[in-house]
PDB file of C-alpha atoms in Angstrom:
ATOM      1  CA  MET L   1     167.136  59.288 131.496  1.00  0.00           C
ATOM      2  CA  LYS L   2     165.218  58.640 128.233  1.00  0.00           C
ATOM      3  CA  PHE L   3     163.310  61.624 126.295  1.00  0.00           C
ATOM      4  CA  GLY L   4     159.788  59.732 127.029  1.00  0.00           C
ATOM      5  CA  GLU L   5     160.778  59.878 130.810  1.00  0.00           C
ATOM      6  CA  ILE L   6     161.589  63.417 130.743  1.00  0.00           C
ATOM      7  CA  LEU L   7     158.433  64.228 128.632  1.00  0.00           C
ATOM      8  CA  ARG L   8     156.341  62.479 131.173  1.00  0.00           C
ATOM      9  CA  GLU L   9     157.996  64.464 134.168  1.00  0.00           C
ATOM     10  CA  LEU L  10     157.424  67.668 132.389  1.00  0.00           C
ATOM     11  CA  LEU L  11     153.623  67.011 131.960  1.00  0.00           C
ATOM     12  CA  GLU L  12     153.450  65.924 135.552  1.00  0.00           C
ATOM     13  CA  ASP L  13     155.325  68.947 136.808  1.00  0.00           C
ATOM     14  CA  ASN L  14     153.157  71.183 134.806  1.00  0.00           C
ATOM     15  CA  ASP L  15     149.984  69.340 135.467  1.00  0.00           C
ATOM     16  CA  ILE L  16     149.496  69.044 131.745  1.00  0.00           C
ATOM     17  CA  THR L  17     147.860  65.813 130.118  1.00  0.00           C
ATOM     18  CA  GLN L  18     148.921  63.970 127.017  1.00  0.00           C
ATOM     19  CA  LYS L  19     145.818  65.186 125.163  1.00  0.00           C
ATOM     20  CA  GLN L  20     146.289  68.902 126.142  1.00  0.00           C
ATOM     21  CA  LEU L  21     149.787  68.811 125.021  1.00  0.00           C
ATOM     22  CA  ALA L  22     148.717  67.052 121.669  1.00  0.00           C
ATOM     23  CA  THR L  23     146.066  69.700 121.191  1.00  0.00           C
ATOM     24  CA  ASP L  24     148.275  72.700 122.140  1.00  0.00           C
ATOM     25  CA  LEU L  25     151.209  71.579 119.754  1.00  0.00           C
ATOM     26  CA  ASN L  26     148.891  70.233 117.061  1.00  0.00           C
ATOM     27  CA  ILE L  27     150.542  66.701 117.364  1.00  0.00           C
ATOM     28  CA  ALA L  28     148.513  63.496 117.438  1.00  0.00           C
ATOM     29  CA  ALA L  29     147.896  62.210 120.742  1.00  0.00           C
ATOM     30  CA  THR L  30     149.075  58.751 119.893  1.00  0.00           C
ATOM     31  CA  THR L  31     152.244  60.276 118.877  1.00  0.00           C
ATOM     32  CA  ILE L  32     152.820  61.821 122.282  1.00  0.00           C
ATOM     33  CA  GLY L  33     152.027  58.557 123.904  1.00  0.00           C
ATOM     34  CA  ASN L  34     154.611  56.874 121.629  1.00  0.00           C
ATOM     35  CA  TYR L  35     157.429  59.419 122.592  1.00  0.00           C
ATOM     36  CA  ILE L  36     156.462  58.812 126.438  1.00  0.00           C
ATOM     37  CA  ARG L  37     156.517  55.060 126.014  1.00  0.00           C
ATOM     38  CA  GLY L  38     159.899  55.280 124.088  1.00  0.00           C
ATOM     39  CA  MET L  39     158.328  53.739 120.841  1.00  0.00           C
ATOM     40  CA  ARG L  40     159.142  56.953 118.856  1.00  0.00           C
ATOM     41  CA  GLU L  41     161.689  59.763 119.027  1.00  0.00           C
ATOM     42  CA  PRO L  42     160.913  63.412 117.827  1.00  0.00           C
ATOM     43  CA  ASP L  43     162.705  65.044 115.000  1.00  0.00           C
ATOM     44  CA  PHE L  44     164.611  68.212 115.688  1.00  0.00           C
ATOM     45  CA  GLU L  45     161.492  70.527 114.787  1.00  0.00           C
ATOM     46  CA  ILE L  46     159.550  68.935 117.185  1.00  0.00           C
ATOM     47  CA  LEU L  47     162.195  68.800 119.807  1.00  0.00           C
ATOM     48  CA  LYS L  48     162.389  72.555 119.466  1.00  0.00           C
ATOM     49  CA  LEU L  49     158.697  72.921 119.778  1.00  0.00           C
ATOM     50  CA  PHE L  50     158.723  70.958 123.056  1.00  0.00           C
ATOM     51  CA  ALA L  51     161.600  73.011 124.358  1.00  0.00           C
ATOM     52  CA  ALA L  52     159.787  76.300 123.648  1.00  0.00           C
ATOM     53  CA  TYR L  53     156.560  74.775 125.057  1.00  0.00           C
ATOM     54  CA  PHE L  54     158.077  73.732 128.354  1.00  0.00           C
ATOM     55  CA  ASN L  55     160.621  76.576 128.661  1.00  0.00           C
ATOM     56  CA  VAL L  56     163.655  74.083 128.743  1.00  0.00           C
ATOM     57  CA  THR L  57     166.507  73.585 126.528  1.00  0.00           C
ATOM     58  CA  THR L  58     166.853  70.838 123.804  1.00  0.00           C
ATOM     59  CA  ASP L  59     169.841  69.635 125.918  1.00  0.00           C
ATOM     60  CA  TYR L  60     167.622  69.019 128.770  1.00  0.00           C
ATOM     61  CA  LEU L  61     165.040  67.151 126.839  1.00  0.00           C
ATOM     62  CA  LEU L  62     167.865  64.890 125.438  1.00  0.00           C
ATOM     63  CA  ASP L  63     169.408  64.647 129.042  1.00  0.00           C
ATOM     64  CA  PHE L  64     172.608  66.126 127.600  1.00  0.00           C
ATOM     65  CA  GLN L  65     175.123  66.405 130.391  1.00  0.00           C
ATOM     66  CA  SER L  66     177.688  68.885 130.097  1.00  0.00           C
ATOM     67  CA  GLY L  67     180.067  67.089 132.348  1.00  0.00           C
ATOM     68  CA  ILE L  68     178.794  68.265 135.503  1.00  0.00           C
ATOM     69  CA  GLU L  69     176.726  65.622 137.420  1.00  0.00           C
ATOM     70  CA  LYS L  70     173.758  66.791 139.147  1.00  0.00           C
ATOM     71  CA  ASP L  71     172.535  64.825 142.251  1.00  0.00           C
ATOM     72  CA  HIS L  72     168.742  64.164 142.676  1.00  0.00           C
ATOM     73  CA  SER L  73     168.247  67.340 144.775  1.00  0.00           C
ATOM     74  CA  GLU L  74     169.583  69.685 142.211  1.00  0.00           C
ATOM     75  CA  GLU L  75     167.512  67.960 139.604  1.00  0.00           C
ATOM     76  CA  GLU L  76     164.551  68.364 141.552  1.00  0.00           C
ATOM     77  CA  LEU L  77     165.227  72.105 142.243  1.00  0.00           C
ATOM     78  CA  LEU L  78     165.571  72.455 138.463  1.00  0.00           C
ATOM     79  CA  ARG L  79     162.307  70.758 137.733  1.00  0.00           C
ATOM     80  CA  LEU L  80     160.497  72.893 140.367  1.00  0.00           C
ATOM     81  CA  TYR L  81     162.059  75.982 139.033  1.00  0.00           C
ATOM     82  CA  ARG L  82     161.148  74.983 135.261  1.00  0.00           C
ATOM     83  CA  SER L  83     157.694  74.302 136.452  1.00  0.00           C
ATOM     84  CA  LEU L  84     156.971  77.958 137.739  1.00  0.00           C
ATOM     85  CA  PRO L  85     155.372  80.993 135.780  1.00  0.00           C
ATOM     86  CA  THR L  86     158.039  83.507 134.905  1.00  0.00           C
ATOM     87  CA  ASP L  87     156.784  85.936 137.623  1.00  0.00           C
ATOM     88  CA  LYS L  88     157.114  83.150 140.350  1.00  0.00           C
ATOM     89  CA  LYS L  89     160.558  82.260 139.159  1.00  0.00           C
ATOM     90  CA  GLU L  90     162.261  85.400 140.575  1.00  0.00           C
ATOM     91  CA  LEU L  91     160.776  84.857 144.073  1.00  0.00           C
ATOM     92  CA  PHE L  92     161.944  81.334 143.892  1.00  0.00           C
ATOM     93  CA  LEU L  93     165.436  82.718 143.329  1.00  0.00           C
ATOM     94  CA  GLU L  94     165.169  85.172 145.943  1.00  0.00           C
ATOM     95  CA  GLN L  95     164.350  82.730 148.400  1.00  0.00           C
ATOM     96  CA  GLY L  96     167.202  80.561 147.632  1.00  0.00           C
ATOM     97  CA  LYS L  97     169.594  83.536 148.022  1.00  0.00           C
ATOM     98  CA  LEU L  98     168.054  84.511 151.225  1.00  0.00           C
ATOM     99  CA  LEU L  99     168.771  80.915 152.481  1.00  0.00           C
ATOM    100  CA  VAL L 100     172.516  81.057 151.389  1.00  0.00           C
ATOM    101  CA  ARG L 101     172.913  84.519 153.155  1.00  0.00           C
ATOM    102  CA  LEU L 102     171.326  82.923 156.352  1.00  0.00           C
ATOM    103  CA  ASN L 103     173.732  79.974 156.025  1.00  0.00           C
ATOM    104  CA  LEU L 104     176.788  82.253 155.675  1.00  0.00           C
ATOM    105  CA  LYS L 105     175.794  84.387 158.689  1.00  0.00           C
ATOM    106  CA  GLU L 106     175.474  81.079 160.707  1.00  0.00           C
ATOM    107  CA  ASP L 107     178.814  80.057 159.409  1.00  0.00           C
ATOM    108  CA  VAL L 108     180.204  83.237 160.488  1.00  0.00           C
ATOM    109  CA  LYS L 109     178.924  82.958 163.841  1.00  0.00           C
ATOM    110  CA  SER L 110     180.152  79.368 164.184  1.00  0.00           C
ATOM    111  CA  SER L 111     183.608  80.365 163.166  1.00  0.00           C
ATOM    112  CA  LYS L 112     183.761  83.303 165.670  1.00  0.00           C
ATOM    113  CA  SER L 113     182.667  80.944 168.420  1.00  0.00           C
ATOM    114  CA  THR L 114     185.099  78.495 167.625  1.00  0.00           C
ATOM    115  CA  LEU L 115     187.936  81.161 167.523  1.00  0.00           C
ATOM    116  CA  GLN L 116     186.770  82.430 170.690  1.00  0.00           C
ATOM    117  CA  GLY L 117     186.950  78.901 172.194  1.00  0.00           C
ATOM    118  CA  LYS L 118     190.481  78.482 171.247  1.00  0.00           C
ATOM    119  CA  ASN L 119     191.551  81.930 172.580  1.00  0.00           C
ATOM    120  CA  ASN L 120     190.234  81.285 175.866  1.00  0.00           C
ATOM    121  CA  VAL L 121     191.971  77.971 176.254  1.00  0.00           C
ATOM    122  CA  GLY L 122     195.463  79.210 175.693  1.00  0.00           C
TER     123      GLY L 122
END
């Protein structure tokens, strides 16, 4: 994914307009538009400014993959997490952990019933 597409997604996910971003970061609105359309690339300082503003890494902004491919669902989870305010991120993580624990309990129950079924067959 190109930088402009990532920037557009971040704006949409955070419900921020190009004009608001330009005002907040003291960057010309036309420059923001050029980034989004792929007509211009930010320099390192501007890239760091965007990363701090959206609370993401510069690697994320540059779509740098560390060798581990994420599927669409993982990318969506990451986007959702990053769009939350800091105080809501902890709740998001706790809900995820709860789902994992519930899934583990279901797996244990399923394994026990499978084992009981095999023991009753013999």
